[in-house]
Tab-separated table of C-alpha atoms in Angstrom:
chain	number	residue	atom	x	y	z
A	1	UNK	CA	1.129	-7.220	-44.624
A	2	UNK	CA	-0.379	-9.244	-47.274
A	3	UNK	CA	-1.192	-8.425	-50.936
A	4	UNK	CA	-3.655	-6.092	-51.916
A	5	UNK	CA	-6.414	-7.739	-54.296
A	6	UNK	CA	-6.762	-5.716	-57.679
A	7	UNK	CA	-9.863	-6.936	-60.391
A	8	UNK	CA	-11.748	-4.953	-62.753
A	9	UNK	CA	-16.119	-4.244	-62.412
A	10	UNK	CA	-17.049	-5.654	-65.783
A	11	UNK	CA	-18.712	-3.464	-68.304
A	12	UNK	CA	-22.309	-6.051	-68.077
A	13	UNK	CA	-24.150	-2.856	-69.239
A	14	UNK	CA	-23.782	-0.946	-72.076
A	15	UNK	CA	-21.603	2.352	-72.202
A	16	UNK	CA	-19.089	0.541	-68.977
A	17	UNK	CA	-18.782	3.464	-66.249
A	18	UNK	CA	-18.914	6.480	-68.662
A	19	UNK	CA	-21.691	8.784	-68.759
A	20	UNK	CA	-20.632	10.532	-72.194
A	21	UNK	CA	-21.134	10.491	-75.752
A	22	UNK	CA	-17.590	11.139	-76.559
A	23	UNK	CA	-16.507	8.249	-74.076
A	24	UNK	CA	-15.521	5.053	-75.201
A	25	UNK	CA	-18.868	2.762	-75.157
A	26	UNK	CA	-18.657	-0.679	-73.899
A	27	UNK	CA	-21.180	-2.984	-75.509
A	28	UNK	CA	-23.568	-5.000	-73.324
A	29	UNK	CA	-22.596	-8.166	-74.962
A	30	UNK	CA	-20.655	-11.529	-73.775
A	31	UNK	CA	-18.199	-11.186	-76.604
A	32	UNK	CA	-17.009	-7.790	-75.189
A	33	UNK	CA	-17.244	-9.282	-71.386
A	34	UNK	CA	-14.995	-12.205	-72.354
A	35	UNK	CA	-12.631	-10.009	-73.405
A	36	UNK	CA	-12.279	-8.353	-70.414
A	37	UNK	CA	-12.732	-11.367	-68.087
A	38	UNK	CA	-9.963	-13.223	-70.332
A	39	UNK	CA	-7.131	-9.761	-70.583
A	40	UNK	CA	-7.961	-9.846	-66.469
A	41	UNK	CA	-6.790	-13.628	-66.299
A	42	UNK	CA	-3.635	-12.652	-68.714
A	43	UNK	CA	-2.394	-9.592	-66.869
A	44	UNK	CA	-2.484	-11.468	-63.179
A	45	UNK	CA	-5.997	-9.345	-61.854
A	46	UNK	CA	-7.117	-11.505	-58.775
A	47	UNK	CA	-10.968	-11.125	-59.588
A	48	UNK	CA	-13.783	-10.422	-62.079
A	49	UNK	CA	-17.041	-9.061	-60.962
A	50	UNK	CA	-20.821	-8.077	-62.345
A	51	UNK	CA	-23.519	-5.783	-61.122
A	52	UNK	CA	-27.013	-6.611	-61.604
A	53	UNK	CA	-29.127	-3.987	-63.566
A	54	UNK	CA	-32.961	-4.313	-64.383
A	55	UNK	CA	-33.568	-0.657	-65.425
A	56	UNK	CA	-30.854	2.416	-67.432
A	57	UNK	CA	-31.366	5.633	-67.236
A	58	UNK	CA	-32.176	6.515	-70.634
A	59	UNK	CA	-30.640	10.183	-72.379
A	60	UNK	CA	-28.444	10.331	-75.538
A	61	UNK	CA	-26.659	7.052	-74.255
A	62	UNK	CA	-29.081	4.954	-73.156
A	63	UNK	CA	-27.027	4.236	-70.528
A	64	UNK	CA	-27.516	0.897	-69.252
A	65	UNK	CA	-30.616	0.595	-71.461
A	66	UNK	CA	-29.493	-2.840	-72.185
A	67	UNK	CA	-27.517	-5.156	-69.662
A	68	UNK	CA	-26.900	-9.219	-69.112
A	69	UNK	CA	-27.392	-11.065	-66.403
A	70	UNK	CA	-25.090	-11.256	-63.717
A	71	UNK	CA	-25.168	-15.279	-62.742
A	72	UNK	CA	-26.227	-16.197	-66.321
A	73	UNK	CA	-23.173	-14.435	-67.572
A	74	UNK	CA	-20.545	-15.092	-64.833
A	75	UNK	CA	-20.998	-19.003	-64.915
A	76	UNK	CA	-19.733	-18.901	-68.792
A	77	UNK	CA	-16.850	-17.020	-67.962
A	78	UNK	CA	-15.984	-19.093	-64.812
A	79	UNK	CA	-15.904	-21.675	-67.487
A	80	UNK	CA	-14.191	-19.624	-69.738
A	81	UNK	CA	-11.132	-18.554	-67.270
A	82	UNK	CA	-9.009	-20.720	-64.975
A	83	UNK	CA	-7.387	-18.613	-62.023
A	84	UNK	CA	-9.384	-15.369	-61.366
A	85	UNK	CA	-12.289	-15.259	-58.662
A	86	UNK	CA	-15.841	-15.044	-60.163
A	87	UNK	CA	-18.119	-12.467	-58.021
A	88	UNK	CA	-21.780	-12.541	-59.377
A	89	UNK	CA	-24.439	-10.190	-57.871
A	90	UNK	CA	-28.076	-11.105	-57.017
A	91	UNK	CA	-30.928	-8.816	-55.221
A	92	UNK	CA	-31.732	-10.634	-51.764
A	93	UNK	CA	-35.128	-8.581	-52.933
A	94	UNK	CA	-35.783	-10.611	-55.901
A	95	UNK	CA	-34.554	-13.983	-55.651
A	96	UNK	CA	-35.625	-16.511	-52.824
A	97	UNK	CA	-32.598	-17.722	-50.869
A	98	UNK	CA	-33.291	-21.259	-51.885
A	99	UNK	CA	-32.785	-20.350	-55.509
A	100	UNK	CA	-29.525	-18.138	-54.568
A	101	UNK	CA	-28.087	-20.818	-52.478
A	102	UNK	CA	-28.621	-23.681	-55.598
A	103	UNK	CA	-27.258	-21.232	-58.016
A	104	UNK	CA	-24.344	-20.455	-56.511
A	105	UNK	CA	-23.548	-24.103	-55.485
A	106	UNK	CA	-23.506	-24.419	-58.809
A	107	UNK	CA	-21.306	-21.642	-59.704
A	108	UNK	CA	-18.960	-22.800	-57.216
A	109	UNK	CA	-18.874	-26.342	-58.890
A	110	UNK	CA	-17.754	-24.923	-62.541
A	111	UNK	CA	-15.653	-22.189	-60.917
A	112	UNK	CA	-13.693	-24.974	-59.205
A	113	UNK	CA	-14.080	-23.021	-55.713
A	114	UNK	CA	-13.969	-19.585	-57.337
A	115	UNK	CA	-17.023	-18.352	-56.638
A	116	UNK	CA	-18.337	-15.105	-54.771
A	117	UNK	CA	-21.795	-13.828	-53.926
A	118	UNK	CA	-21.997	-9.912	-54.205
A	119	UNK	CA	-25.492	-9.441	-51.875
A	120	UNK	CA	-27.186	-6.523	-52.257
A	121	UNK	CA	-30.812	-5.523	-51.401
A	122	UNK	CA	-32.226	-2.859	-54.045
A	123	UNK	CA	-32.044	0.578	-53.567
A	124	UNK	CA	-33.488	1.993	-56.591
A	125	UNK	CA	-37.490	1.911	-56.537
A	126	UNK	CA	-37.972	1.855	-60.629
A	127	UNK	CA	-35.886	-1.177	-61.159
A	128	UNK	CA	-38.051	-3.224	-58.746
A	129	UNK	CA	-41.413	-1.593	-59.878
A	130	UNK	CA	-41.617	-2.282	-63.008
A	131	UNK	CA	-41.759	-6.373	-62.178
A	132	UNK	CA	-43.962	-6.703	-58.381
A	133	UNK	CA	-40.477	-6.457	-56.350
A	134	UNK	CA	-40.590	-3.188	-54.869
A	135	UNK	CA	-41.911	-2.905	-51.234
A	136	UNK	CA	-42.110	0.604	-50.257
A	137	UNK	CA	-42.939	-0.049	-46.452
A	138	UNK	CA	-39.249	-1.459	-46.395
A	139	UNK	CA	-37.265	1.034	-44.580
A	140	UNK	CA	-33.381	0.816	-45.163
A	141	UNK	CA	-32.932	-0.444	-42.017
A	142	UNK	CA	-35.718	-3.067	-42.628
A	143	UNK	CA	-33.945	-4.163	-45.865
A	144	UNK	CA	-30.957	-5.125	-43.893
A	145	UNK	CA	-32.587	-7.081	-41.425
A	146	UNK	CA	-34.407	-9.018	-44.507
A	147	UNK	CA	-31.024	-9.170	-46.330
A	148	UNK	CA	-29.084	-10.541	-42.588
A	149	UNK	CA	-31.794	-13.386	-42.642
A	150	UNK	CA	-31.639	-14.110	-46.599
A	151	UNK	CA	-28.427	-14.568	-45.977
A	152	UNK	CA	-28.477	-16.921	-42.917
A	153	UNK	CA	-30.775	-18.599	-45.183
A	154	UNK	CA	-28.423	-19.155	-47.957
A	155	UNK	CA	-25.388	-20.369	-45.537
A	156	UNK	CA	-27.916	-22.460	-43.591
A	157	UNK	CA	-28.633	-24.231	-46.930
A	158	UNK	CA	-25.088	-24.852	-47.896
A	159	UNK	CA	-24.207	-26.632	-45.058
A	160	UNK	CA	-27.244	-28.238	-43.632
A	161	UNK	CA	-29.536	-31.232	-44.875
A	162	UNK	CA	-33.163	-29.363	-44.151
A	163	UNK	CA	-33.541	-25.492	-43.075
A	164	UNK	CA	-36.596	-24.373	-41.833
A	165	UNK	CA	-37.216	-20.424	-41.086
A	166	UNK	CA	-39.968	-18.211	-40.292
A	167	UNK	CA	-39.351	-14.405	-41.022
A	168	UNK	CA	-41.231	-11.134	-42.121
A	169	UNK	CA	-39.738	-11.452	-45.871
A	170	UNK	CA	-39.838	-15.633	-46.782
A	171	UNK	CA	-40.539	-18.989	-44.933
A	172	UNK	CA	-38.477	-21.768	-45.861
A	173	UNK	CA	-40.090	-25.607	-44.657
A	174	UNK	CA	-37.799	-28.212	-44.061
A	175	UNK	CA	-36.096	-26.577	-47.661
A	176	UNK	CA	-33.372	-28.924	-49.133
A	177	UNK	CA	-30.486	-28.023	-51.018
A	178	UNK	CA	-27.844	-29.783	-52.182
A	179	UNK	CA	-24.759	-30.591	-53.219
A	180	UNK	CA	-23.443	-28.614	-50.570
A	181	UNK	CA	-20.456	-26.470	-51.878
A	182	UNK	CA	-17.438	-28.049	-50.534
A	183	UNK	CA	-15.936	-24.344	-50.061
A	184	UNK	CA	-18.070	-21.444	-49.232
A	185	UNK	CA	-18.450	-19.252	-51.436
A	186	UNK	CA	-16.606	-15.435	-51.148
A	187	UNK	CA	-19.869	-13.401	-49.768
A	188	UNK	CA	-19.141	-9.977	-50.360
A	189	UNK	CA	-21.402	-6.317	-49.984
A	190	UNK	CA	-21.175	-2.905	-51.119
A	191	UNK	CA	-22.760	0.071	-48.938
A	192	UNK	CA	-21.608	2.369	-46.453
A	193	UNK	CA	-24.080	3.062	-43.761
A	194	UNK	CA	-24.137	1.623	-40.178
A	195	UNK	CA	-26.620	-0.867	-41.217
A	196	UNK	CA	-24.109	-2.159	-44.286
A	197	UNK	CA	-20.432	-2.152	-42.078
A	198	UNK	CA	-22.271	-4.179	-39.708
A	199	UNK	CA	-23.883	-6.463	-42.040
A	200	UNK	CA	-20.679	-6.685	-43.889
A	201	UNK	CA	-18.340	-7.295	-40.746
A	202	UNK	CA	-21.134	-9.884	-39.631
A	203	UNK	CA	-21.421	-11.883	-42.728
A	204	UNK	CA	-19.054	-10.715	-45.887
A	205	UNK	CA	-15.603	-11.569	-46.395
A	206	UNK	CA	-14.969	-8.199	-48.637
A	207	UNK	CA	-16.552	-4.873	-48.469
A	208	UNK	CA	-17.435	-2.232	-51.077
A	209	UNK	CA	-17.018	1.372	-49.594
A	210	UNK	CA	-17.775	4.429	-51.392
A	211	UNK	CA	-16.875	8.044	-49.182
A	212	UNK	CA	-16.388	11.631	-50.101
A	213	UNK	CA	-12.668	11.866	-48.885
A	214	UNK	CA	-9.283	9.867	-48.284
A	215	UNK	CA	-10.180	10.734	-44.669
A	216	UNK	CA	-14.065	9.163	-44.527
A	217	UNK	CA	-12.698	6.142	-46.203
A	218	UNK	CA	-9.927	5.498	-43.654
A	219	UNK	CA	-12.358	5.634	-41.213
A	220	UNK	CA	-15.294	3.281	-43.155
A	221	UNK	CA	-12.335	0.674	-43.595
A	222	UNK	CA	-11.095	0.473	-40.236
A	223	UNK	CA	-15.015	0.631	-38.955
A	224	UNK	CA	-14.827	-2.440	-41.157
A	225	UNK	CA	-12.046	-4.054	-39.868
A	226	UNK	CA	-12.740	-3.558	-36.315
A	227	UNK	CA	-15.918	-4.636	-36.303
A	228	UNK	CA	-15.137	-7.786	-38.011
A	229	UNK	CA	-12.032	-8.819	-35.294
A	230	UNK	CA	-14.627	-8.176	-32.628
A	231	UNK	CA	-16.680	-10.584	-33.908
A	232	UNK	CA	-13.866	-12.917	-34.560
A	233	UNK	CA	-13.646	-12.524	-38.293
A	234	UNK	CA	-11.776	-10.823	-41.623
A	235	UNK	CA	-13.650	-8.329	-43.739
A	236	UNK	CA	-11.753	-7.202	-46.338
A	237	UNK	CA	-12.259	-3.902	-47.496
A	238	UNK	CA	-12.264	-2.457	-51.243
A	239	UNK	CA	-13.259	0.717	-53.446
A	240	UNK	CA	-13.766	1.520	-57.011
A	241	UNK	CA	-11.551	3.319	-59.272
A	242	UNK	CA	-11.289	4.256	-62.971
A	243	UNK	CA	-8.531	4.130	-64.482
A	244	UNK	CA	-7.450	6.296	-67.179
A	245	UNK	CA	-3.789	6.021	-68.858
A	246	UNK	CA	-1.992	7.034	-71.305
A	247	UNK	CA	1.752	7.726	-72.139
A	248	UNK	CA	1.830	10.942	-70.781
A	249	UNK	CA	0.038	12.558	-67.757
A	250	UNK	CA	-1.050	15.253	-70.263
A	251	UNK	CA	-2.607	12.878	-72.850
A	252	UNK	CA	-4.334	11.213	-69.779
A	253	UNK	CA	-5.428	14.478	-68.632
A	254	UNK	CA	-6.573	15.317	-72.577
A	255	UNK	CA	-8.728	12.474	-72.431
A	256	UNK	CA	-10.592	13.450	-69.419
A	257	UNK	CA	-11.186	16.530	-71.164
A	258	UNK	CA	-12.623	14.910	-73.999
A	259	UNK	CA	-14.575	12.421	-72.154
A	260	UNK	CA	-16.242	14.922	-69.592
A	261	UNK	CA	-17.310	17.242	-72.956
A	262	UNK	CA	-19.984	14.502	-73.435
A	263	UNK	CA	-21.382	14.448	-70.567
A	264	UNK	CA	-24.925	12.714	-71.097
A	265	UNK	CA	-26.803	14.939	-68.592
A	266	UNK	CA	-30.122	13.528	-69.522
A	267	UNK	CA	-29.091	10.291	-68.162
A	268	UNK	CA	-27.616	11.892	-65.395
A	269	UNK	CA	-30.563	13.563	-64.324
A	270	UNK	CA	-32.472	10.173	-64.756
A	271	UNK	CA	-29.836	8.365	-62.337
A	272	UNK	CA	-30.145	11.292	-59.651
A	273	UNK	CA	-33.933	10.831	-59.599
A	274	UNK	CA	-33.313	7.225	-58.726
A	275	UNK	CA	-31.518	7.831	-55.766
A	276	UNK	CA	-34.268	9.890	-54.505
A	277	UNK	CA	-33.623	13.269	-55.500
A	278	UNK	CA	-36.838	15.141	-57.249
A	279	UNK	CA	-37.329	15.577	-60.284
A	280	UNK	CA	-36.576	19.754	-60.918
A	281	UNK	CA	-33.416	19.145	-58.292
A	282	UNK	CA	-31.708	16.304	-60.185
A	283	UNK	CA	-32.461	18.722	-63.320
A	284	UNK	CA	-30.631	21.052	-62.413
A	285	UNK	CA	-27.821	19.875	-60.446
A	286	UNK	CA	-27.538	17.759	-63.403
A	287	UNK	CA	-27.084	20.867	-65.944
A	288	UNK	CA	-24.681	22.429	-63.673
A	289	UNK	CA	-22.331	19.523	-63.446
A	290	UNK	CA	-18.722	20.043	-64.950
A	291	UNK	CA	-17.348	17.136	-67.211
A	292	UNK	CA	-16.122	15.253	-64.534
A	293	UNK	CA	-19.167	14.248	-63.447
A	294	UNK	CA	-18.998	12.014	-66.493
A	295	UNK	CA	-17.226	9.411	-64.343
A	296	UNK	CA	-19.510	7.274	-61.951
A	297	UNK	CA	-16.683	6.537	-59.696
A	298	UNK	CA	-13.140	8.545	-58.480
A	299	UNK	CA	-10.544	8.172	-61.175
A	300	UNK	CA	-6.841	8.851	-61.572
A	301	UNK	CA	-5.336	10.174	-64.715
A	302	UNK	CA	-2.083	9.817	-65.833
A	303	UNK	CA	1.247	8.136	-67.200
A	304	UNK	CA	2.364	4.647	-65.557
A	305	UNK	CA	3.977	6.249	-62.780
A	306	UNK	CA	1.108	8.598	-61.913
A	307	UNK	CA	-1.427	5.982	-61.782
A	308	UNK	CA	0.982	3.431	-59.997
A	309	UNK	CA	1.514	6.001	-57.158
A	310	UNK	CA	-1.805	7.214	-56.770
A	311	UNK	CA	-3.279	3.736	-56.441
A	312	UNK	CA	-0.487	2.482	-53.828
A	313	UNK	CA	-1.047	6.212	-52.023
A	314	UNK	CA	-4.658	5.498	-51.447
A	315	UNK	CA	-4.682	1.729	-50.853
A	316	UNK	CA	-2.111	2.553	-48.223
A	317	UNK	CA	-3.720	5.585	-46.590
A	318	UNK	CA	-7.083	4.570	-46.332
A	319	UNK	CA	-6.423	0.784	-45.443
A	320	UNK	CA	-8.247	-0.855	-47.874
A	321	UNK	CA	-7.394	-4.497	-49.030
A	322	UNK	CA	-8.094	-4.217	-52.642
A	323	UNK	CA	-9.194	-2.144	-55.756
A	324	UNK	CA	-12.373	-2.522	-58.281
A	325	UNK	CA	-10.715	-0.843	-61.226
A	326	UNK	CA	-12.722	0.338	-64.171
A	327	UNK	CA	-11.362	1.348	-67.043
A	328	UNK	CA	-13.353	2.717	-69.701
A	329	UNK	CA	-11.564	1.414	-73.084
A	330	UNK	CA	-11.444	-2.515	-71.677
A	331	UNK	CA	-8.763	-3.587	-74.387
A	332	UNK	CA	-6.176	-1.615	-74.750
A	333	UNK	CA	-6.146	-0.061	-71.181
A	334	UNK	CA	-6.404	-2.799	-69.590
A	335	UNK	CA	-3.560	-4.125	-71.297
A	336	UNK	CA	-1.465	-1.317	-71.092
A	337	UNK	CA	-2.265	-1.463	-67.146
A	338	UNK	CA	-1.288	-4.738	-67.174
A	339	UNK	CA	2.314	-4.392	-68.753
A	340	UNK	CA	3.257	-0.987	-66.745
A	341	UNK	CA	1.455	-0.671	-63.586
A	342	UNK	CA	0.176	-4.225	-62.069
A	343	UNK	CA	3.816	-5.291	-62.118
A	344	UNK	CA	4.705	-2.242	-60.069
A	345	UNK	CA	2.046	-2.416	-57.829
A	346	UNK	CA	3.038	-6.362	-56.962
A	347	UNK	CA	6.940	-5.018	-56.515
A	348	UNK	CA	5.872	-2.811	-54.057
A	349	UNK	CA	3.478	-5.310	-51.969
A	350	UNK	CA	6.622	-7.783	-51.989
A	351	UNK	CA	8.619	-4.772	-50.741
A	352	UNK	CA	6.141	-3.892	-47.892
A	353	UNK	CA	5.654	-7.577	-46.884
């Protein structure tokens, strides 16, 4: 057994993971994401990482209304932290795999080998729209195939002099790029449909899986897995999980309470409608939603003890490699994570191993 990977999602847009007005809100701002990427470093997280965000979804929050930019923001703090793996995220949708592979070369330079390449391939319309990068012939399964050749692209490019491709999506003649990275960068991918598990056991080195149950998950991460050995390769496999502590499991649980009471449902009927879901649905599911629905991810509640066995219970039943954690404070939490429940968590990998 080896050790399971733990880093945080970085709060790059404004109100973190928290859909509430009584929530603790995260500014958008590098001061606040230095913080975060510099209490990971201190408490022993194994990775930082940054979604990219063109578009919010407006209501009492703005939530997400304002948001940095993940490369632009995750080369400062790859200069700004020593140990911990930098993950930046770029849209194979928007930017042309010439550009990627150059920019992350780069990161990988100042990250001293650090660096990691979360691909994804737009999935909201409105984000794309609103600049000329929306194509709304692209079926899912299209946007895979362009993503699987964007990314040969970007490999091709770090290890060969001249790359030349012909596809449906770019065309790349006799492209240079170098310096070649002397280590490749970490590609990872978040999705969970049979087009993603196979990109991600073809290509990535860690996966992102989302599921409705303990039970769906153990079977997306050994999907994963298996795929990957087949192919003669490791995919790791992660999920996402807030984080909410306190002293007491009650206190925790008070806090949820709290939180969920704010629930911005304007901006939660905005964020349905972006998946898909019209306009007088997403209204309404949206108005019915209990507080909980305040949390954009699953999330445990609890004392030190709670959260520590809930997190080993689930990385161990479902067979993942690794946790995202969120926490929606940043300071305090994380430090308080940090001093009770990492150290736990690494006792009982040693213990395992």
């Amino acid at each position: 057994m080896t050790a399971k990977e733990y880093g945080i999602f970085l709060p790059i847009g404004n109100g973190g993971w928290m859909l509430s007005t009584t929530a603790p809100h995260p500014q958008a701002t590098y001061a606040w994401n230095k913080r975060a990427a510099l209490h990971a470093e201190t408490i022993g997280l194994d990775f930082i990482m940054s979604m990219a965000k063109w578009r919010g979804f407006g209501g009492s929050t703005d939530h997400w209304g304002r948001s940095l930019e993940s490369m632009t923001m995750m080369a400062a703090l790859a200069e700004a932290t020593s140990r911990v793996k930098i993950w930046a995220t770029l849209h194979a949708n928007v930017h042309n795999p010439a550009i990627a592979a150059k920019m992350f070369a780069t990161l990988q330079d100042i990250s001293g080998g650090r660096a990691g390449m979360n691909i994804v391939n737009g999935s909201y319309a409105g984000e794309f729209e609103q600049f000329g990068e929306w194509d709304p012939q692209l079926s899912h399964a299209d946007r895979y195939e362009m993503t699987e050749l964007w990314t040969e692209a970007v490999t091709r490019l770090w290890t060969e002099d001249s790359v030349t491709m012909r596809t449906p999506y770019f065309d790349l003649v006799d492209c240079y790029s170098r310096p070649h990275p002397d280590i490749r960068p970490t590609i990872i991918n978040a999705g969970r449909s049979q087009e993603a598990r196979r990109f991600q056991a073809t290509y990535a080195d860690g996966a992102f899986l989302a599921a409705e149950s303990l039970d769906e998950m153990r079977q997306l991460s050994a999907d994963v897995h298996q795929r990957a050995k087949a192919g003669g390769r490791v995919c790791k496999t992660y999920s996402m999980l807030t984080v909410v502590q306190d002293d007491t499991d009650e206190l925790a649980a008070k806090k949820v309470k709290e939180w969920g009471a704010g629930l911005d449902r304007e901006a939660l009927t905005h964020m349905r409608r972006t998946w898909g879901v019209p306009e007088d649905q997403a209204r309404a599911w949206a108005e019915g939603a209990g507080g909980e629905a305040a949390f954009q991810t699953p999330y445990v509640a609890g004392s030190a003890r709670t959260v520590t066995e809930h997190i080993e219970y689930i990385v161990r039943e479902a067979d993942l490699d690794g946790l995202m954690l969120i926490f929606p404070e940043y300071d305090e939490d994380m430090l308080l994570f940090g001093e009770t429940v990492l150290p736990a968590l690494r006792e009982r990998d040693e213990v395992a191993a």
